[in-house]
Tab-separated table of C-alpha atoms in Angstrom:
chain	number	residue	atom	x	y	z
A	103	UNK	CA	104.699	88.843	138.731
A	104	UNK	CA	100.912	89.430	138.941
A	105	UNK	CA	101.120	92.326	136.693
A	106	UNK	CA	103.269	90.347	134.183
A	107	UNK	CA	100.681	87.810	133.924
A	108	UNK	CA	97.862	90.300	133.432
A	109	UNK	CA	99.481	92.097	130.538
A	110	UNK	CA	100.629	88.575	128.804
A	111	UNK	CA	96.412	87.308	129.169
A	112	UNK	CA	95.823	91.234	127.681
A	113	UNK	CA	98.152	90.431	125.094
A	114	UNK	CA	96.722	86.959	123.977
A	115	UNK	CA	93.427	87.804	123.997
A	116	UNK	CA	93.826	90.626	121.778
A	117	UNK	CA	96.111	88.266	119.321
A	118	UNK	CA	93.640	85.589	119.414
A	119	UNK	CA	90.371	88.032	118.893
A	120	UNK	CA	92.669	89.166	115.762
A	121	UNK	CA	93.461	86.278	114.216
A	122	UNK	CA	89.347	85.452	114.626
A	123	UNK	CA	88.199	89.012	112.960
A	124	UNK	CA	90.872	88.666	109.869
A	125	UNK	CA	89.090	85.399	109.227
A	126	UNK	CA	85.961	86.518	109.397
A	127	UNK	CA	86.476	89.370	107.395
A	128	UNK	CA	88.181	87.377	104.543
A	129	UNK	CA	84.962	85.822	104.764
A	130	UNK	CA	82.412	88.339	104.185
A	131	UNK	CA	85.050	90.031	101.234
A	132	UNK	CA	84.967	87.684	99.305
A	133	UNK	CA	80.781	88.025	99.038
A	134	UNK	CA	78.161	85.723	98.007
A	135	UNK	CA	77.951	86.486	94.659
A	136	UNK	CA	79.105	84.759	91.329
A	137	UNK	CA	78.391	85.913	87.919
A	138	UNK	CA	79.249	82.197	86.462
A	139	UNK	CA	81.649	83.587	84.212
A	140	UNK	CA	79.901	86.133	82.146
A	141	UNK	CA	81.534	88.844	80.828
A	142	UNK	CA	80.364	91.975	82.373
A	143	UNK	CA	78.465	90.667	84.924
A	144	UNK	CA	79.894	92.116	87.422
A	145	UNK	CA	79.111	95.362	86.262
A	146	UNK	CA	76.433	97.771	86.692
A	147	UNK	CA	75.277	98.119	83.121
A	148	UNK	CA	74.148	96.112	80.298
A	149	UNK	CA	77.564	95.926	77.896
A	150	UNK	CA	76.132	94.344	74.931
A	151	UNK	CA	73.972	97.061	73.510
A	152	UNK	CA	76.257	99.144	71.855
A	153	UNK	CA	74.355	102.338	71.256
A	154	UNK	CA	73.266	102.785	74.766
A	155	UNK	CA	76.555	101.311	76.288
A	156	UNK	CA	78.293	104.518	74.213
A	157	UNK	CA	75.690	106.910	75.528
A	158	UNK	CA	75.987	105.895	78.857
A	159	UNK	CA	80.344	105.529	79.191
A	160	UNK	CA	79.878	108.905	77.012
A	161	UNK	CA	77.580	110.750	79.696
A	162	UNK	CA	79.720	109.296	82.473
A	163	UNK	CA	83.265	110.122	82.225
A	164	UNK	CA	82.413	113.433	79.972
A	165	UNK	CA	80.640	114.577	83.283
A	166	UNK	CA	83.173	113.775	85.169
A	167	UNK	CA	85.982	115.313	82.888
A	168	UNK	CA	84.091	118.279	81.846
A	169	UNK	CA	83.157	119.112	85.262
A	170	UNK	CA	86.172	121.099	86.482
A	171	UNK	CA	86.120	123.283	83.356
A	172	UNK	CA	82.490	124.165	83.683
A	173	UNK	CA	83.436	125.093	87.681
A	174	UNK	CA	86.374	127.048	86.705
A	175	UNK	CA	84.096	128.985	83.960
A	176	UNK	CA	81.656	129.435	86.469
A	177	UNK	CA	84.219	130.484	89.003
A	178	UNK	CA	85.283	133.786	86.658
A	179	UNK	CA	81.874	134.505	85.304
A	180	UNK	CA	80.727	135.032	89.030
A	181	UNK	CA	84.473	136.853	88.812
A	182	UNK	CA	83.925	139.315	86.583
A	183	UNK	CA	80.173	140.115	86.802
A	184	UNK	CA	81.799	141.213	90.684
A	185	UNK	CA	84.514	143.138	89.769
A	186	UNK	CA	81.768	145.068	87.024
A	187	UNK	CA	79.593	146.103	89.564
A	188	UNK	CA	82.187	147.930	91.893
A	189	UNK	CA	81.895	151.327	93.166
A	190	UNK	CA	84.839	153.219	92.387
């Protein structure tokens, strides 16, 4: 009985202190910020030069999609120069 009535008070206070972090949390998500509407505010970038918004989106995702290629090249130049320099 004494046990029981331990684990049930466990129990609740770990459903209360659960309901009281998901609110709180819902809370600090949502953030203090408000960009009133304006397109691309929220971003990190000015959007409405278009020169340097090309540059930039250019420089960014060609990075990050030429990347790989320039590893793999890498990857068999270090390769070959190896495999050149062998002893037979």
């Amino acid at each position: 009985m004494q046990g029981s009535r331990l684990f049930m008070g466990v129990i609740g206070r770990c459903r209360a202190g659960g309901k009281r972090q998901f609110s709180t949390s819902k809370k600090r998500l949502s953030g203090d910020h408000d960009d009133g509407g304006i397109v691309g505010g929220n971003l990190p970038f000015d959007i409405h030069n278009r020169y340097k918004f090309t540059l930039l989106f250019t420089a960014f995702f060609g990075s990050g999609f030429g990347l790989p290629f320039l590893v793999v090249r890498h990857q068999l130049l270090k390769k070959s120069v190896g495999a050149g320099t062998a002893d037979p």
